[in-house]
Every structure is written in structure tokens, then in C-alpha cells.
Coordinates of C-alpha atoms in Angstrom, one line a residue:
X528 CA -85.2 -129.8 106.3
X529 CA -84.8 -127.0 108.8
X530 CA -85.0 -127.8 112.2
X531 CA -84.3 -124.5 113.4
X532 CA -85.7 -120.9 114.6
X533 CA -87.5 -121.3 111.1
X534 CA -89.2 -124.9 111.6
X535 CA -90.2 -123.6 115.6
X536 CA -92.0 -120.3 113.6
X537 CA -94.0 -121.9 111.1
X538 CA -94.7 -125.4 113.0
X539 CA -95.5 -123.9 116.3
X540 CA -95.4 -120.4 116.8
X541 CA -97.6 -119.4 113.8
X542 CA -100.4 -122.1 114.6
X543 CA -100.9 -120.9 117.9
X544 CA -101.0 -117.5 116.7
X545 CA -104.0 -118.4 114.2
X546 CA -105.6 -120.3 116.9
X547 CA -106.1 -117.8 118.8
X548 CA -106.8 -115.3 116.3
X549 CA -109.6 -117.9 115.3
X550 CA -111.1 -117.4 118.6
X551 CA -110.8 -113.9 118.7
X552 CA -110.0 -111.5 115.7
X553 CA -107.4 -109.5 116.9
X554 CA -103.8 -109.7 115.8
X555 CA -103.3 -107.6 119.2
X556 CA -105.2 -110.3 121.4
X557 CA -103.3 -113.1 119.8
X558 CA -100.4 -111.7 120.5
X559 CA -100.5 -111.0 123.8
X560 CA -101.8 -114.7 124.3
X561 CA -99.4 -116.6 122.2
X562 CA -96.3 -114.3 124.6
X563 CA -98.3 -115.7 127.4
X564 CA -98.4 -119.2 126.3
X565 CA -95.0 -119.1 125.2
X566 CA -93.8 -117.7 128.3
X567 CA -95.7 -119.9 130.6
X568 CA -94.4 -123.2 128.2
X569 CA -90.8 -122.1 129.7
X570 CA -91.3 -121.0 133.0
X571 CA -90.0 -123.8 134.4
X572 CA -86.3 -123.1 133.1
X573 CA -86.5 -119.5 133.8
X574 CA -87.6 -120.5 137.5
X575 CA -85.0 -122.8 137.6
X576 CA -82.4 -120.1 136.4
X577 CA -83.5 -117.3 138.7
X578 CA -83.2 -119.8 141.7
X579 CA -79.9 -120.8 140.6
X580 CA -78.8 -117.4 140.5
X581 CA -80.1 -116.2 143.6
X582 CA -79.1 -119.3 145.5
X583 CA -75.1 -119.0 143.8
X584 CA -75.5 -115.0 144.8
X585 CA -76.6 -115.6 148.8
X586 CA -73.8 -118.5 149.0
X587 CA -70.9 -116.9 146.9
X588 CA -68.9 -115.2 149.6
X589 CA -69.1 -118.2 151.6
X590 CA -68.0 -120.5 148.5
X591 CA -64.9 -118.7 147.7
X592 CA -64.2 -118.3 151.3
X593 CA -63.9 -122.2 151.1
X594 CA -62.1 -122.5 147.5
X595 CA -59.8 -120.1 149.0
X596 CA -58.9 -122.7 152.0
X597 CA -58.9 -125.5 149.6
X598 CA -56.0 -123.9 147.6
X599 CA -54.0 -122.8 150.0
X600 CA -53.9 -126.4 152.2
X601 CA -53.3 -128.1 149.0
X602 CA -51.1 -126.5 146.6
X603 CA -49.0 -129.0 146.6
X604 CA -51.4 -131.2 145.6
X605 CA -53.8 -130.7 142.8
X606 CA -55.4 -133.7 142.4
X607 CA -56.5 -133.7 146.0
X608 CA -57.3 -130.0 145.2
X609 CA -59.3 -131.1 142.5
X610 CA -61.0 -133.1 144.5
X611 CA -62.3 -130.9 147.4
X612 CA -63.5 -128.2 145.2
X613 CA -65.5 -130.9 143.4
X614 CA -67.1 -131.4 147.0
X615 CA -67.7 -127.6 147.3
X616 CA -69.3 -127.5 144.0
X617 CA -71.6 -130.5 145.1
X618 CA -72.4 -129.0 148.1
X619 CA -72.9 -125.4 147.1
X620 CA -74.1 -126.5 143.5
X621 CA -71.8 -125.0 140.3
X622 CA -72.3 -121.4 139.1
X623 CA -72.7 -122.5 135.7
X624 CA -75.8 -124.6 136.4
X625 CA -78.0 -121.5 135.8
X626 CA -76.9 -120.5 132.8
X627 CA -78.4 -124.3 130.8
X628 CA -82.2 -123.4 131.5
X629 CA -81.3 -120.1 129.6
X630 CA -79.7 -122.0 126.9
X631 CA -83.0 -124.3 126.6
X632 CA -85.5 -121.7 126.1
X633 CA -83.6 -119.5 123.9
X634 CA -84.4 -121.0 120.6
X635 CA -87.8 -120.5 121.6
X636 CA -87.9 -117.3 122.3
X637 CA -85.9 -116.3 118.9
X638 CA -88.7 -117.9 117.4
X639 CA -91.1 -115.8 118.7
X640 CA -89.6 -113.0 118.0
X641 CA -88.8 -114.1 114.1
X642 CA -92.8 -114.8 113.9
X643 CA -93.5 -111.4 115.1
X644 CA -91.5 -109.9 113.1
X645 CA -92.3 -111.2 109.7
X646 CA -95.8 -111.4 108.4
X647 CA -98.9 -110.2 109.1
X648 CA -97.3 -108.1 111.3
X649 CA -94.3 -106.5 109.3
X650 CA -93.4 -106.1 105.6
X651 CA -91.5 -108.7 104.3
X652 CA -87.8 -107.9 102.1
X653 CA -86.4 -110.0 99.8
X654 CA -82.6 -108.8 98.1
X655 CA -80.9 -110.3 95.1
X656 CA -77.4 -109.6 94.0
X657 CA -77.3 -109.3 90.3
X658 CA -74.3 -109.0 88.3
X659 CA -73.9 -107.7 84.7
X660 CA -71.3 -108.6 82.2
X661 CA -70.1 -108.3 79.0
X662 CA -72.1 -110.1 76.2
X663 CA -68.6 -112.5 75.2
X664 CA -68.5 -113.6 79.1
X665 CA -72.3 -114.2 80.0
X666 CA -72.0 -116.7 76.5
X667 CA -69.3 -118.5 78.4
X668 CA -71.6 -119.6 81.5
X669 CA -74.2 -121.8 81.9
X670 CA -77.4 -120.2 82.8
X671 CA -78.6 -121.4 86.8
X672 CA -82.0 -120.0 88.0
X673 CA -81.4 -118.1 91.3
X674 CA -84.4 -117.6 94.4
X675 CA -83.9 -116.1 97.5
X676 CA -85.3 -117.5 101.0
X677 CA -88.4 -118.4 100.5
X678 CA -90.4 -116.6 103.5
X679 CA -94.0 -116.9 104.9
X680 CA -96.7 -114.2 103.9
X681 CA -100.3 -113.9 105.0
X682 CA -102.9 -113.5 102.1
X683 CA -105.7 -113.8 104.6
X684 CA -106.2 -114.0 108.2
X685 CA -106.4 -117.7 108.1
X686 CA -103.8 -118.0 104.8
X687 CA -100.3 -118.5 104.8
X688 CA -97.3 -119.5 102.5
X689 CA -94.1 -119.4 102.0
X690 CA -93.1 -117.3 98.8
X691 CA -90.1 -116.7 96.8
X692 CA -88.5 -114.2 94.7
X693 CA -87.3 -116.2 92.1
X694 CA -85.7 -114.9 88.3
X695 CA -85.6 -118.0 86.4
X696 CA -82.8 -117.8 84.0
X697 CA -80.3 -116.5 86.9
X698 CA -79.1 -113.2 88.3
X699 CA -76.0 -113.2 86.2
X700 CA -77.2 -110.7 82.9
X701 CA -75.3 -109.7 79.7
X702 CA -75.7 -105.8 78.9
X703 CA -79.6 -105.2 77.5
X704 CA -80.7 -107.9 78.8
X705 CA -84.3 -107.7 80.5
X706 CA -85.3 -110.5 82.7
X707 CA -88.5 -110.7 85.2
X708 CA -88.2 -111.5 88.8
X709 CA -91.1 -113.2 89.9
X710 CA -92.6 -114.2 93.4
X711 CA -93.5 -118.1 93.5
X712 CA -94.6 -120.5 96.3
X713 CA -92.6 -123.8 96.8
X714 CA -94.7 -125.3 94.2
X715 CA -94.4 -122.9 91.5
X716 CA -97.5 -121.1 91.9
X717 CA -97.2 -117.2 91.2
X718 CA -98.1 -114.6 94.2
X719 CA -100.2 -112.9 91.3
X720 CA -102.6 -115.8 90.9
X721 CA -103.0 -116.4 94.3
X722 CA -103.3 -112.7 95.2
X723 CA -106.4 -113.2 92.4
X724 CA -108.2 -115.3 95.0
X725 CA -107.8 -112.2 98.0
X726 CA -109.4 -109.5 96.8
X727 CA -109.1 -107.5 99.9
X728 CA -105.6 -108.1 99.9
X729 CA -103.1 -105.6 98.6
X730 CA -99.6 -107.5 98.3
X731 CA -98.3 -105.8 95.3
X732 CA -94.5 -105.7 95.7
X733 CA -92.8 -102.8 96.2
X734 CA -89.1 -102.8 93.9
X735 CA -86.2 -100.7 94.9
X736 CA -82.5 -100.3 94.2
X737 CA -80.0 -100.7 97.1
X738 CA -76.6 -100.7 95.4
X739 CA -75.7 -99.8 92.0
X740 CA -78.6 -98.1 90.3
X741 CA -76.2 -97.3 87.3
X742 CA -76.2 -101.1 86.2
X743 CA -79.5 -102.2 86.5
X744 CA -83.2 -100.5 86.4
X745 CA -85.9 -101.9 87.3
X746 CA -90.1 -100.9 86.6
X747 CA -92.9 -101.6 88.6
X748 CA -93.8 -104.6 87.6
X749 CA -90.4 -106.0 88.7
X750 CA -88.9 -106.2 85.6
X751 CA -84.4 -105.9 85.3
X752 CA -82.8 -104.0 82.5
X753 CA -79.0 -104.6 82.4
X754 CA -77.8 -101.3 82.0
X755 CA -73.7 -101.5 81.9
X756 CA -71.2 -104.0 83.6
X757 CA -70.7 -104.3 87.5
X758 CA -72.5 -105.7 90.3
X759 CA -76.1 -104.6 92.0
X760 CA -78.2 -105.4 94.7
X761 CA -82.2 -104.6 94.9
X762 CA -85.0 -105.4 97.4
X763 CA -88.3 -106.2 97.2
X764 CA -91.3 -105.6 99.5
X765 CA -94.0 -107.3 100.2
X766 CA -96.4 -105.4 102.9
X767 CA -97.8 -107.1 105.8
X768 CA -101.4 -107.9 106.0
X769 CA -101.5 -106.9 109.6
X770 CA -98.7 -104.2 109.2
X771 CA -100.9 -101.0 109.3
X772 CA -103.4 -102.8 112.0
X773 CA -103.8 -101.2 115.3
X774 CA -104.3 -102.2 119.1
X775 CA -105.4 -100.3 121.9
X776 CA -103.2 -97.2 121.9
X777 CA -101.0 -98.8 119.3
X778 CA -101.8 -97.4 115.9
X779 CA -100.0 -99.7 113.4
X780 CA -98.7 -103.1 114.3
X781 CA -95.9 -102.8 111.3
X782 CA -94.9 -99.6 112.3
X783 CA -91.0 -99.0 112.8
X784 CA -89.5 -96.1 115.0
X785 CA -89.8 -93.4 116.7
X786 CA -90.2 -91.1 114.4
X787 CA -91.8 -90.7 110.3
X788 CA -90.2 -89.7 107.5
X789 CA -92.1 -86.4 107.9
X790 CA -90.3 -86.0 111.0
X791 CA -93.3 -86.8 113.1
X792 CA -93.2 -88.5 116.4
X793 CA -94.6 -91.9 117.0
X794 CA -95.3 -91.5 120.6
X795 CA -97.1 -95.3 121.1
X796 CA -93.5 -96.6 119.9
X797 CA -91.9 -94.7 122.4
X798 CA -94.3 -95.5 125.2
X799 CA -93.7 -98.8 124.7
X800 CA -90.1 -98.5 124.4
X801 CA -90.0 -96.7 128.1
X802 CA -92.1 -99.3 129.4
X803 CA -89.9 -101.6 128.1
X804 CA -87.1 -100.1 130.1
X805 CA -89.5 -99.4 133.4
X806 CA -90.1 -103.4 133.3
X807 CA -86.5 -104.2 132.9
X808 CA -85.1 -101.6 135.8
X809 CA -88.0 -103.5 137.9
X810 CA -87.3 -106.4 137.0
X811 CA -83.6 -106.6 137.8
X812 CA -83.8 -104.0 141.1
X813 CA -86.0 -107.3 142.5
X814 CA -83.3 -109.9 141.8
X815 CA -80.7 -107.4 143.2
X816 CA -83.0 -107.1 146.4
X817 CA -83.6 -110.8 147.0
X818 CA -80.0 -111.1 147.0
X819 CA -78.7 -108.2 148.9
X820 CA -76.4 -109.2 151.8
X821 CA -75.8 -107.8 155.5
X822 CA -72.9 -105.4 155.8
X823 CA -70.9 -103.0 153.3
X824 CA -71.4 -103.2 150.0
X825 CA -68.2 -105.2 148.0
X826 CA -66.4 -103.4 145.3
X827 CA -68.1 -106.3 142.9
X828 CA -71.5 -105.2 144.5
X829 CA -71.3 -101.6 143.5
X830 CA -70.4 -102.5 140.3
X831 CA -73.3 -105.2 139.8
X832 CA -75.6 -102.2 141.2
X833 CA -74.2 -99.9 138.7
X834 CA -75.1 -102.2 136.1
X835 CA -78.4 -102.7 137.0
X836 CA -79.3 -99.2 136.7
X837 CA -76.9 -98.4 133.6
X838 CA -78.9 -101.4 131.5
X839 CA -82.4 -100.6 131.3
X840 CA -81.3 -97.0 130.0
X841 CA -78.9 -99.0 127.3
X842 CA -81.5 -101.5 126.2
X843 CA -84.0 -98.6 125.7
X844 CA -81.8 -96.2 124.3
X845 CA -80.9 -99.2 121.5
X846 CA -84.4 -99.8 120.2
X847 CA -84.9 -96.1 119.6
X848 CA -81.3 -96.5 116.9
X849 CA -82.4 -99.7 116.0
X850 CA -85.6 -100.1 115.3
X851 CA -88.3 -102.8 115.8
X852 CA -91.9 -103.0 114.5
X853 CA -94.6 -102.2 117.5
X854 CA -95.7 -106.2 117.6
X855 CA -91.9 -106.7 118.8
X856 CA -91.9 -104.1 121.3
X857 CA -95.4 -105.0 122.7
X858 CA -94.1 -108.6 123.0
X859 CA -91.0 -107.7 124.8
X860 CA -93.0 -105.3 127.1
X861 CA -95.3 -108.3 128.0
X862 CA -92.7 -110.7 128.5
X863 CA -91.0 -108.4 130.7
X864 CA -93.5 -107.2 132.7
X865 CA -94.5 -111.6 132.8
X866 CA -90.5 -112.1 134.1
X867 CA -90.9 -109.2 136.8
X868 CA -94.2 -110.4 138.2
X869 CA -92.2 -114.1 138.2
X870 CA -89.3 -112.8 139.7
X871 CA -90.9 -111.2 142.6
X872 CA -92.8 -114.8 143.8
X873 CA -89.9 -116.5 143.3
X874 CA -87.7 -113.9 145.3
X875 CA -89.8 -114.4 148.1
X876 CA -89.2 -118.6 148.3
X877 CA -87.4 -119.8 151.5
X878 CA -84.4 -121.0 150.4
X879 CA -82.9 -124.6 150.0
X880 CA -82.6 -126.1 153.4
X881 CA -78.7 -126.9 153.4
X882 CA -77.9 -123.4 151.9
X883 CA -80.1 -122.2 155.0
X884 CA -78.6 -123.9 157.3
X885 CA -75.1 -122.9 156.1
X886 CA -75.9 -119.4 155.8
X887 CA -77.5 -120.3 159.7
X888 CA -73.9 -121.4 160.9
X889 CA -72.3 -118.5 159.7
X890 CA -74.8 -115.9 160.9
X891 CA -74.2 -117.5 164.2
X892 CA -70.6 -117.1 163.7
X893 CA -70.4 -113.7 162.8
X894 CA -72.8 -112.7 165.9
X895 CA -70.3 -114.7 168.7
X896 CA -67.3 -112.6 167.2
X897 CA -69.2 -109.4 167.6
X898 CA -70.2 -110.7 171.3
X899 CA -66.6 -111.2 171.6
X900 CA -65.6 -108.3 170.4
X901 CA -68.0 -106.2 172.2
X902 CA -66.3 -106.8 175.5
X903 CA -62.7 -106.3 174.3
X904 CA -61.5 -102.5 175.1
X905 CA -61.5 -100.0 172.0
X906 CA -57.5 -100.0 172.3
X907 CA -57.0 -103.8 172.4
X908 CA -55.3 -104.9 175.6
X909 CA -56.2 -103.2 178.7
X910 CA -53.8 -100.6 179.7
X911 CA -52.6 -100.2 183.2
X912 CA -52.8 -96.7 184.0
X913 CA -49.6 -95.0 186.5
X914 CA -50.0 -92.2 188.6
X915 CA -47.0 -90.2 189.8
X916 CA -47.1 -89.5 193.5
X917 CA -44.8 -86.8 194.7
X918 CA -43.1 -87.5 198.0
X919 CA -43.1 -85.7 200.6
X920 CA -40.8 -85.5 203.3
X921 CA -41.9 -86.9 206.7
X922 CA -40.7 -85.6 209.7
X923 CA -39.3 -88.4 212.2
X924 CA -40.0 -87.1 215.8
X925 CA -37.6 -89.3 218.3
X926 CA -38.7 -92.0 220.3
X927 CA -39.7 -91.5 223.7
X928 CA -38.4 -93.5 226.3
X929 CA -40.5 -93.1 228.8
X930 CA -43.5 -93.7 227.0
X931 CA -42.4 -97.2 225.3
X932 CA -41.4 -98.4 229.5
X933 CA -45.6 -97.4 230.0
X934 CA -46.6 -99.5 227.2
X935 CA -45.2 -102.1 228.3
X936 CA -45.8 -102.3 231.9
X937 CA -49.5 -101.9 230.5
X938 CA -48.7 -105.3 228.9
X939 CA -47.3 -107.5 231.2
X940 CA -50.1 -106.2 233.7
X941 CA -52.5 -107.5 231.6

């Protein structure tokens, strides 16, 4: 039994989505509430890795300041190395810690996007390799029916099944032969007679050859003719029920692309493809302000700034090469535009009280060795400063006898 993206799409995803297309019928509506729901079931891990990451951004410089000490005091000594990072890590928390609520919620989210992109909301392909030999070698193996994946297809807004395309004596053919490849549920049931019951459904598959159109042809009705020896590969299509459905400006939910074959512009795709990007550039220039630091920007700053703004352009640039249907890109916009609005309450939380306190200490730090440095002349030490004085001669004038004899009459009179 699958337990995977598969099992989360058709147990979960795809019965909230017809709950809420129950309530109201729009394949739009639903969704834009089954992102929300979705997005709301696992904000608590993306919280928890947005705080991580801002907290490991604001306390990085001082955590390698301190791994730096550590290795340098003991490396001699690597166990007791070992053991005061360990304390760092504990204090400051580990950089990896972020990264395990993104981990959780990714299966999730793959989910959603496999349900969104499968039906109602897109065509659905099936491929089978088929491979054509000569009559004396096909008598030498044992016949083995072959089916693809079976996959889930919408006859009706409330009716849903997994079908597969299944040719019942195998996809190995001897030259002439003609064999039928039929669409069955997991019971057996064709897609024909349950098609019977929809009348307002059109599901009739759509046959085409991928590789090797020289060895095999095939009609409408899905029937194979082995034409000559060698291997093939052809696809069948299934349209969405929803796939030509529109919302707001959106005209077809299935639509893929930019552009038509005509060579007409889908301009809702590319709306939402730019608002895509616009979300994303908002989205990340928040978490780059929440965690901007005082001073000059480091060499790994300027590059992390650089990415920021280089990303949104990439990630735009890739859906218009690669293609998504318009449900997909209207989900991602939502989610985005969910992730910024989160991003910006949670940029705005005081932080932790220890990494506070530490960032505190070191503010206070780095303001006593301005002080200090404040008062300290530009050149360093202060420089004593000499002044040349020129002598000048002085004239000695001689003494005069009878003058000292006054003075010092004057002073024994006294």
C-alpha cells in the first residue's frame, strides 16, 4: 500500500478539496481554501523554521567568534574541543535545527501540489512502451498483461477513481498484431461504462505517438497495429473535468503556459507568474531585514543580498520554460503571499531572552571600545611636539662694584 505523496493526495488532500467544493461550487474557491487549510495545518513548523533562522542569523557572528576561541585554546585537545562546542551549540542552539520543520511539512506540501496538478484540474497522461518482434520470438514468451499507474480522474464534481490504461495480453506484439488498450478502474470496470453514467462528461481519451510511429499505429479508439520490429512509446490523454474551468481573471484552470500554439499570449498565466515572483522578492527582502546587523556589510552578506534579489527573477523565469497548469501557479501565489504575511509577524517577535541578553553584552561591549577609542588621538600615542629656539647672543655688561657695596649696606641696615 502506498504511504506516500500518493496516499496524502487521495486520503487527505482530495477530501478536503470536495468538501469545500460541496459547500461552494467553485474549483477556484476550493482551492484557495484547501492552500489555506493546508498552510495553516503547518504553520507551526514553518514558524519554528523562520525563528530558527533568524535567531542562528542575529547570533552567528558571535557563535563563530566563540568556535573560533574554542579551537584555538584546545587544539591539542579534541575531545575537550568537542566538548565546548557542544556547550556553544546548547547555548546558541545548532544551525541545523531549522532545517527538520522544513523536512516535516515537505511531503505535505508535494502533495498538494500532485492533487492540483492531476485531475479535475489538469489532463491526465498515461505512456506505455510497446515493443514489436518477430513472429518466431513473440512464440517463445509467455504472454503478461501490462497497466500503467493507475491514476485518479474526476467523472463528476463529487466522482472520483483511480483508472488504468491497461492492454491485456501485454505490450510485447508480434508483427500484425492488433491489440486494444483499454482504460479500467481497480476493479475491472471500463472508463466507457462508467463514462455511460456522466453524460455531461467528455473523457474520451485522446491517443498519440511519442516515439517510433514507424512500428506501431494506433486509431482513435485506442487500438495498436504492430507495424515492423523495434520499440515504441505512446500516450494517452484523459482531459480534466475542471481543466478548461475558469476563476476570476483566470480563464482555464488546466491551462499550461505562457503562450498557445497559435502563438497567442496567455497573459493571466503570466500575471500570476510575476506575482509569484513579487511574493517571493517580498517575502525574502523581510527575512533579510529582520536580520540585518549594525555596521558594514560582510563579504557573506553581499552575497546572501545578491541572492535574494537574483532568486525571485530565477524562480519566475523557470515556470515560464517549464510550465505549470494555472491551479499550480495560483496555489503557489497564495502560499506565497500566506508565507510573506507570516514572515512579517514573526519578524517583528522580541527575540529569545538569552540570545537578547547576549546580543545585550556585546552591544555594550562594542559601545565602551568606541568610548575608549573616542578619546585616544587620531595618530595613536600623543606626540610631543619640539620647537627650535634660536639663540641669541646676550651681551654681559660687567659688574659694578660700587653698586653691589650699596646693596648691601641697604641690607645689614635693615
Amino acid at each position: 500500500m502506498d504511504f506516500g505523496i500518493g496516499f496524502l493526495s487521495n486520503n487527505v488532500m482530495l477530501p478536503i478539496l470536495d468538501f469545500f467544493y460541496g459547500l461552494v461550487p467553485s474549483y477556484g474557491l476550493a482551492i484557495v481554501a484547501l492552500t489555506l487549510v493546508v498552510r495553516t495545518a503547518v504553520f507551526p513548523l514553518s514558524a519554528g523554521s523562520i525563528r530558527s533562522a533568524r535567531r542562528m542569523k542575529v547570533v552567528n557572528p558571535l557563535m563563530q567568534e566563540r568556535q573560533k576561541e574554542v579551537k584555538e585554546r584546545y587544539k591539542d585537545d579534541p575531545t575537550k574541543q568537542q566538548e565546548e562546542l557542544g556547550k556553544i551549540f546548547k547555548e546558541f542552539g545548532n544551525p541545523l535545527a531549522g532545517c527538520l520543520p522544513v523536512l516535516f511539512q515537505m511531503p505535505i506540501l508535494f502533495a498538494l501540489f500532485a492533487t492540483l496538478r492531476g485531475s479535475p484540474f489538469s489532463d491526465i497522461n498515461y505512456t506505455a512502451n510497446v515493443q514489436v518482434l518477430p513472429q518466431d520470438k513473440i512464440e517463445q514468451l509467455q504472454p503478461v498483461a501490462f497497466a500503467t499507474k493507475p491514476q485518479n480522474i474526476y467523472f463528476s464534481d463529487d466522482h472520483h477513481t483511480k483508472i488504468a490504461a491497461v492492454i491485456p495480453s501485454g505490450n510485447r506484439l508480434a508483427v500484425g498484431d492488433k491489440v486494444a488498450i483499454e482504460f479500467k478502474t481497480l476493479e475491472g470496470e471500463s472508463l466507457t461504462e462508467l463514462v455511460a453514467n456522466y453524460k455531461d462528461a467528455d473523457l474520451t481519451p485522446q491517443w498519440s505517438i511519442t516515439k517510433g510511429d514507424e512500428v506501431i499505429s494506433i486509431s482513435p479508439d485506442g487500438t495498436i497495429t504492430a507495424l515492423q520490429p523495434g520499440d515504441a512509446t505512446l500516450q494517452g490523454t484523459v482531459p480534466g473535468l475542471a481543466a478548461n474551468r475558469g476563476f476570476l481573471f483566470i480563464k482555464a484552470l488546466g491551462r499550461v503556459g505562457a503562450t498557445n500554439p497559435d502563438g497567442s499570449i496567455n497573459w493571466d498565466i503570466i500575471a500570476m507568474v510575476a506575482a509569484f515572483g513579487v511574493s517571493l522578492f517580498a517575502s525574502q527582502q523581510l527575512t533579510s531585514q529582520g536580520n540585518k546587523t549594525e555596521g558594514e556589510p560582510t563579504a557573506q552578506q553581499a552575497q546572501q543580498e545578491t541572492i535574494t534579489k537574483v532568486t525571485p527573477v530565477l524562480f519566475s523565469g523557470m515556470f515560464l520554460f517549464f510550465p505549470l497548469p494555472a491551479g499550480v501557479l495560483m496555489y503557489m501565489v497564495i502560499a506565497n503571499i500566506f508565507q510573506t504575511v507570516q514572515t512579517f509577524f514573526l519578524m517583528r517577535e522580541p527575540l529569545p531572552d538569552n540570545i537578547q541578553k547576549l546580543l545585550d553584552d556585546q552591544t555594550r561591549k562594542e559601545d565602551a571600545a568606541v568610548n575608549r577609542m573616542a578619546f585616544e588621538p587620531k595618530g595613536g600615542k600623543a606626540k610631543m611636539k619640539t620647537v627650535d629656539v634660536e639663540a641669541t647672543p646676550v651681551k654681559s655688561t660687567p659688574a659694578n662694584p660700587k653698586a653691589i657695596v650699596k646693596k648691601r649696606t641697604k641690607k645689614r641696615n635693615k
